[in-house]
Amino acid sequence: MRTPPIEWLEKVIGINSITHHTNEEIVRFLIPLLEETGLKVETQKVIENGENFYNLIAYSHSLASPNLLVLNTHLDTVGAGNHSAWTKNKGNPFKMTRAKDRIYGLGAADVKLDFLCKIWAARLSKPWKRPFALIGTYGEERGLIGVQQLFQLKHFKPRYALVGEPSNLELIYAHKGHLIFTLSAELKSRKTKGKLIAKKWKGKSAHSSTPELGDNAIRKGLVDIFKRGLGIIELSGGSDSNRIPDLCEAILIEEQTPLTKSLFGLLSEIDELSKDLKKLKDSRFSPASSQISLNQAVTQKGKLQLTFDIRLLPGMDGIKLQQKIEALAKKYSYIVETISIDAPMKGSKNGMLITQASQSLKACGVKPLKKTKASSTEAAIYHQHGAEAIVFGPGISIGNVHRPNEYNSLAQLSIATEFYTKMLQLPPVGSA
């Protein structure tokens, strides 16, 4: 069998590993599969808000091996959004559906099934000729936090990293960075005799690295509010910081409030900043420029909170951009509550790992294509720690992930498994 057992695929899609939800169940399912493969297995446990999160680490020889190849996959997913929009899964994104060559379900492409391909490849590639580790991380979808925890382990110093993301079987050697920031302002209580209005706006979800493929429901709602001169009492929209929101709901009053006026001014200036960012282009990427996307809005604990993200081109000064954002926030009496920056990755087309990966793809009958990626990945963290890193995985990203009816291809899962098998059967990169 060239692909992992179908019951494995069904099981991992059926497990809720949404990024803010503990990943304990999926880790418990995977540990016996890894042990049965003959790998040594460890976990790295982190407790957040009373919940357990794990990095899953399985290795053939030693994590301290000088030529260690890491095959990394994140086990978390974004939120499912509106379940009724998952028409291929009959309203249940955790119930795997198969239709001819396609497997539908949350995490099918991004990126849980990739880890199963790697486990199956480890079984097919025995006896192992090179030291390697299969690593399943937590928290990738909220700032690459799991992979950063890995490097707290003193003995973890990989030389090469093959990072799983849906790449349509293309070899990704460079990608954009990711800046996320949350702005908040106090909701000053005020008595009003005006009529309360409940409003709802629908959009279309998409990965925030390709916002043009979605329809931002929060933006749609705010434009309507500003045009009609209404005031915001409550606002809610968006489920993830890296996903275009498909729904926005609000409770409004028939008079504009100071908060609404200041929000209009703030967003107008953020739009101008976004226009400036679009002027900087790098033709290697699609989209070729950066822009600012408003992905979450919520009123809670007496505050309005807005979460934005920006995809940073390699060479872009994230710190300088952060300072501009902080200045804008201060001007309109907003507070920058959180800000995180994931660096871009500027790798090489001609590195030793990508050369070997190209040869392995050719042996699978696939023409190797070296490309860039508009989103950020864990490969940048490996790159920062001195490893040569590339991104590869089965499945289509653009127009498919971070939205309902996400799917993967059995044909691509089969090729990916064969590719990983060939990579593990090769001698270590750089060995004599």
PDB file of C-alpha atoms in Angstrom, residues 163-320:
ATOM      1  CA  VAL A 163       8.622  21.171   6.779  1.00  0.00           C
ATOM      2  CA  GLY A 164       5.167  19.932   5.848  1.00  0.00           C
ATOM      3  CA  GLU A 165       2.679  22.382   4.366  1.00  0.00           C
ATOM      4  CA  PRO A 166       0.355  21.994   1.365  1.00  0.00           C
ATOM      5  CA  SER A 167       2.629  22.956  -1.519  1.00  0.00           C
ATOM      6  CA  ASN A 168       1.021  21.007  -4.380  1.00  0.00           C
ATOM      7  CA  LEU A 169       4.198  18.863  -4.324  1.00  0.00           C
ATOM      8  CA  GLU A 170       6.361  21.896  -5.107  1.00  0.00           C
ATOM      9  CA  LEU A 171       9.616  22.606  -3.268  1.00  0.00           C
ATOM     10  CA  ILE A 172       9.371  25.893  -1.370  1.00  0.00           C
ATOM     11  CA  TYR A 173      12.710  27.576  -0.712  1.00  0.00           C
ATOM     12  CA  ALA A 174      11.496  31.041   0.390  1.00  0.00           C
ATOM     13  CA  HIS A 175       8.364  32.494   1.951  1.00  0.00           C
ATOM     14  CA  LYS A 176       6.909  35.647   3.446  1.00  0.00           C
ATOM     15  CA  GLY A 177       6.968  36.536   7.117  1.00  0.00           C
ATOM     16  CA  HIS A 178       3.956  37.221   9.294  1.00  0.00           C
ATOM     17  CA  LEU A 179       3.168  40.127  11.602  1.00  0.00           C
ATOM     18  CA  ILE A 180       0.071  39.899  13.836  1.00  0.00           C
ATOM     19  CA  PHE A 181      -1.154  42.721  16.044  1.00  0.00           C
ATOM     20  CA  THR A 182      -4.221  43.393  18.202  1.00  0.00           C
ATOM     21  CA  LEU A 183      -5.478  46.924  18.868  1.00  0.00           C
ATOM     22  CA  SER A 184      -7.953  47.692  21.629  1.00  0.00           C
ATOM     23  CA  ALA A 185      -9.972  50.672  22.834  1.00  0.00           C
ATOM     24  CA  GLU A 186     -12.299  51.133  25.772  1.00  0.00           C
ATOM     25  CA  LEU A 187     -16.021  50.909  25.144  1.00  0.00           C
ATOM     26  CA  LYS A 188     -17.189  53.879  27.161  1.00  0.00           C
ATOM     27  CA  SER A 189     -20.623  53.152  28.583  1.00  0.00           C
ATOM     28  CA  ARG A 190     -23.242  55.712  27.676  1.00  0.00           C
ATOM     29  CA  LYS A 191     -26.950  55.900  28.168  1.00  0.00           C
ATOM     30  CA  THR A 192     -28.945  56.180  25.010  1.00  0.00           C
ATOM     31  CA  LYS A 193     -32.590  56.239  24.139  1.00  0.00           C
ATOM     32  CA  GLY A 194     -31.822  55.261  20.574  1.00  0.00           C
ATOM     33  CA  LYS A 195     -33.171  52.071  19.073  1.00  0.00           C
ATOM     34  CA  LEU A 196     -30.888  49.022  19.195  1.00  0.00           C
ATOM     35  CA  ILE A 197     -30.264  47.342  15.856  1.00  0.00           C
ATOM     36  CA  ALA A 198     -28.942  43.801  15.315  1.00  0.00           C
ATOM     37  CA  LYS A 199     -27.047  43.322  12.061  1.00  0.00           C
ATOM     38  CA  LYS A 200     -25.233  40.433  10.405  1.00  0.00           C
ATOM     39  CA  TRP A 201     -22.905  40.423   7.395  1.00  0.00           C
ATOM     40  CA  LYS A 202     -21.692  37.352   5.537  1.00  0.00           C
ATOM     41  CA  GLY A 203     -18.447  37.047   3.610  1.00  0.00           C
ATOM     42  CA  LYS A 204     -16.218  34.298   2.290  1.00  0.00           C
ATOM     43  CA  SER A 205     -13.308  32.793   4.202  1.00  0.00           C
ATOM     44  CA  ALA A 206      -9.813  32.437   2.772  1.00  0.00           C
ATOM     45  CA  HIS A 207      -6.247  32.154   3.990  1.00  0.00           C
ATOM     46  CA  SER A 208      -5.119  35.645   4.972  1.00  0.00           C
ATOM     47  CA  SER A 209      -2.017  35.324   2.784  1.00  0.00           C
ATOM     48  CA  THR A 210      -4.396  35.494  -0.202  1.00  0.00           C
ATOM     49  CA  PRO A 211      -7.113  37.901   1.004  1.00  0.00           C
ATOM     50  CA  GLU A 212      -8.265  38.605  -2.538  1.00  0.00           C
ATOM     51  CA  LEU A 213      -9.733  35.080  -2.641  1.00  0.00           C
ATOM     52  CA  GLY A 214     -12.077  35.882   0.248  1.00  0.00           C
ATOM     53  CA  ASP A 215     -14.707  38.464   1.133  1.00  0.00           C
ATOM     54  CA  ASN A 216     -13.985  40.110   4.489  1.00  0.00           C
ATOM     55  CA  ALA A 217     -17.228  40.163   6.499  1.00  0.00           C
ATOM     56  CA  ILE A 218     -15.804  42.488   9.181  1.00  0.00           C
ATOM     57  CA  ARG A 219     -14.736  45.049   6.606  1.00  0.00           C
ATOM     58  CA  LYS A 220     -18.100  44.741   4.882  1.00  0.00           C
ATOM     59  CA  GLY A 221     -19.882  45.332   8.177  1.00  0.00           C
ATOM     60  CA  LEU A 222     -17.768  48.320   9.208  1.00  0.00           C
ATOM     61  CA  VAL A 223     -18.249  50.026   5.835  1.00  0.00           C
ATOM     62  CA  ASP A 224     -22.016  49.625   6.276  1.00  0.00           C
ATOM     63  CA  ILE A 225     -21.862  50.987   9.836  1.00  0.00           C
ATOM     64  CA  PHE A 226     -19.805  54.023   8.806  1.00  0.00           C
ATOM     65  CA  LYS A 227     -22.030  54.809   5.808  1.00  0.00           C
ATOM     66  CA  ARG A 228     -25.214  54.684   7.875  1.00  0.00           C
ATOM     67  CA  GLY A 229     -23.782  56.722  10.750  1.00  0.00           C
ATOM     68  CA  LEU A 230     -24.435  54.039  13.361  1.00  0.00           C
ATOM     69  CA  GLY A 231     -22.724  53.439  16.690  1.00  0.00           C
ATOM     70  CA  ILE A 232     -21.149  50.180  17.848  1.00  0.00           C
ATOM     71  CA  ILE A 233     -22.378  48.595  21.075  1.00  0.00           C
ATOM     72  CA  GLU A 234     -21.224  45.030  20.348  1.00  0.00           C
ATOM     73  CA  LEU A 235     -19.144  43.612  17.490  1.00  0.00           C
ATOM     74  CA  SER A 236     -18.045  40.058  16.753  1.00  0.00           C
ATOM     75  CA  GLY A 237     -16.369  38.492  13.728  1.00  0.00           C
ATOM     76  CA  GLY A 238     -13.573  36.145  12.710  1.00  0.00           C
ATOM     77  CA  SER A 239     -12.332  32.930  14.305  1.00  0.00           C
ATOM     78  CA  ASP A 240      -8.588  33.037  13.571  1.00  0.00           C
ATOM     79  CA  SER A 241      -5.864  35.650  13.251  1.00  0.00           C
ATOM     80  CA  ASN A 242      -4.771  34.233   9.881  1.00  0.00           C
ATOM     81  CA  ARG A 243      -8.114  33.700   8.193  1.00  0.00           C
ATOM     82  CA  ILE A 244     -10.392  36.099   6.290  1.00  0.00           C
ATOM     83  CA  PRO A 245     -13.638  36.280   8.328  1.00  0.00           C
ATOM     84  CA  ASP A 246     -16.816  34.975   6.718  1.00  0.00           C
ATOM     85  CA  LEU A 247     -19.227  36.346   9.336  1.00  0.00           C
ATOM     86  CA  CYS A 248     -19.620  39.561  11.325  1.00  0.00           C
ATOM     87  CA  GLU A 249     -22.395  40.383  13.797  1.00  0.00           C
ATOM     88  CA  ALA A 250     -23.128  43.629  15.632  1.00  0.00           C
ATOM     89  CA  ILE A 251     -25.497  45.368  18.016  1.00  0.00           C
ATOM     90  CA  LEU A 252     -25.751  49.019  16.968  1.00  0.00           C
ATOM     91  CA  ILE A 253     -27.494  52.265  17.879  1.00  0.00           C
ATOM     92  CA  GLU A 254     -28.909  54.881  15.539  1.00  0.00           C
ATOM     93  CA  GLU A 255     -26.292  57.478  16.345  1.00  0.00           C
ATOM     94  CA  GLN A 256     -22.568  57.574  15.759  1.00  0.00           C
ATOM     95  CA  THR A 257     -20.452  57.227  18.892  1.00  0.00           C
ATOM     96  CA  PRO A 258     -16.970  58.643  19.566  1.00  0.00           C
ATOM     97  CA  LEU A 259     -15.632  55.074  19.331  1.00  0.00           C
ATOM     98  CA  THR A 260     -17.103  54.642  15.855  1.00  0.00           C
ATOM     99  CA  LYS A 261     -15.633  57.956  14.701  1.00  0.00           C
ATOM    100  CA  SER A 262     -12.154  57.125  16.003  1.00  0.00           C
ATOM    101  CA  LEU A 263     -12.363  53.639  14.477  1.00  0.00           C
ATOM    102  CA  PHE A 264     -13.189  55.163  11.091  1.00  0.00           C
ATOM    103  CA  GLY A 265     -10.119  57.413  11.336  1.00  0.00           C
ATOM    104  CA  LEU A 266      -7.866  54.571  12.454  1.00  0.00           C
ATOM    105  CA  LEU A 267      -8.940  52.219   9.673  1.00  0.00           C
ATOM    106  CA  SER A 268      -8.597  54.966   7.059  1.00  0.00           C
ATOM    107  CA  GLU A 269      -4.960  55.470   8.034  1.00  0.00           C
ATOM    108  CA  ILE A 270      -4.314  51.717   8.214  1.00  0.00           C
ATOM    109  CA  ASP A 271      -5.710  51.483   4.678  1.00  0.00           C
ATOM    110  CA  GLU A 272      -3.235  54.155   3.561  1.00  0.00           C
ATOM    111  CA  LEU A 273      -0.404  52.207   5.179  1.00  0.00           C
ATOM    112  CA  SER A 274      -1.629  49.086   3.381  1.00  0.00           C
ATOM    113  CA  LYS A 275      -1.539  50.966   0.053  1.00  0.00           C
ATOM    114  CA  ASP A 276       2.077  51.938   0.733  1.00  0.00           C
ATOM    115  CA  LEU A 277       2.961  48.303   1.444  1.00  0.00           C
ATOM    116  CA  LYS A 278       1.407  47.229  -1.856  1.00  0.00           C
ATOM    117  CA  LYS A 279       3.888  49.448  -3.705  1.00  0.00           C
ATOM    118  CA  LEU A 280       6.740  47.151  -2.621  1.00  0.00           C
ATOM    119  CA  LYS A 281       6.697  44.117  -4.894  1.00  0.00           C
ATOM    120  CA  ASP A 282       8.623  40.874  -5.245  1.00  0.00           C
ATOM    121  CA  SER A 283       7.611  39.022  -8.402  1.00  0.00           C
ATOM    122  CA  ARG A 284       8.705  35.675  -6.937  1.00  0.00           C
ATOM    123  CA  PHE A 285       5.605  35.686  -4.727  1.00  0.00           C
ATOM    124  CA  SER A 286       1.874  35.537  -5.367  1.00  0.00           C
ATOM    125  CA  PRO A 287       0.545  37.988  -4.261  1.00  0.00           C
ATOM    126  CA  ALA A 288       3.694  39.965  -5.106  1.00  0.00           C
ATOM    127  CA  SER A 289       3.167  42.548  -2.353  1.00  0.00           C
ATOM    128  CA  SER A 290       2.078  42.844   1.280  1.00  0.00           C
ATOM    129  CA  GLN A 291      -1.123  44.259   2.685  1.00  0.00           C
ATOM    130  CA  ILE A 292      -2.909  44.590   6.012  1.00  0.00           C
ATOM    131  CA  SER A 293      -5.889  42.359   6.729  1.00  0.00           C
ATOM    132  CA  LEU A 294      -8.428  42.779   9.556  1.00  0.00           C
ATOM    133  CA  ASN A 295      -9.269  39.204  10.568  1.00  0.00           C
ATOM    134  CA  GLN A 296     -10.900  39.346  14.006  1.00  0.00           C
ATOM    135  CA  ALA A 297     -13.081  41.795  15.934  1.00  0.00           C
ATOM    136  CA  VAL A 298     -14.706  41.354  19.325  1.00  0.00           C
ATOM    137  CA  THR A 299     -16.180  43.429  22.139  1.00  0.00           C
ATOM    138  CA  GLN A 300     -15.485  41.935  25.549  1.00  0.00           C
ATOM    139  CA  LYS A 301     -14.625  43.069  29.063  1.00  0.00           C
ATOM    140  CA  GLY A 302     -15.467  46.659  28.184  1.00  0.00           C
ATOM    141  CA  LYS A 303     -13.121  46.772  25.189  1.00  0.00           C
ATOM    142  CA  LEU A 304     -13.228  46.619  21.416  1.00  0.00           C
ATOM    143  CA  GLN A 305     -10.401  44.398  20.150  1.00  0.00           C
ATOM    144  CA  LEU A 306      -9.276  44.237  16.520  1.00  0.00           C
ATOM    145  CA  THR A 307      -6.724  41.707  15.235  1.00  0.00           C
ATOM    146  CA  PHE A 308      -4.833  42.348  11.995  1.00  0.00           C
ATOM    147  CA  ASP A 309      -2.094  40.556  10.111  1.00  0.00           C
ATOM    148  CA  ILE A 310       0.489  41.474   7.479  1.00  0.00           C
ATOM    149  CA  ARG A 311       2.504  39.148   5.245  1.00  0.00           C
ATOM    150  CA  LEU A 312       6.070  40.481   5.168  1.00  0.00           C
ATOM    151  CA  LEU A 313       8.249  40.216   2.086  1.00  0.00           C
ATOM    152  CA  PRO A 314      11.870  39.108   2.662  1.00  0.00           C
ATOM    153  CA  GLY A 315      13.924  42.200   3.458  1.00  0.00           C
ATOM    154  CA  MET A 316      10.963  44.145   4.835  1.00  0.00           C
ATOM    155  CA  ASP A 317      11.670  45.877   8.166  1.00  0.00           C
ATOM    156  CA  GLY A 318       9.099  44.415  10.553  1.00  0.00           C
ATOM    157  CA  ILE A 319      10.306  46.507  13.505  1.00  0.00           C
ATOM    158  CA  LYS A 320       9.896  49.756  11.573  1.00  0.00           C
TER     159      LYS A 320
END
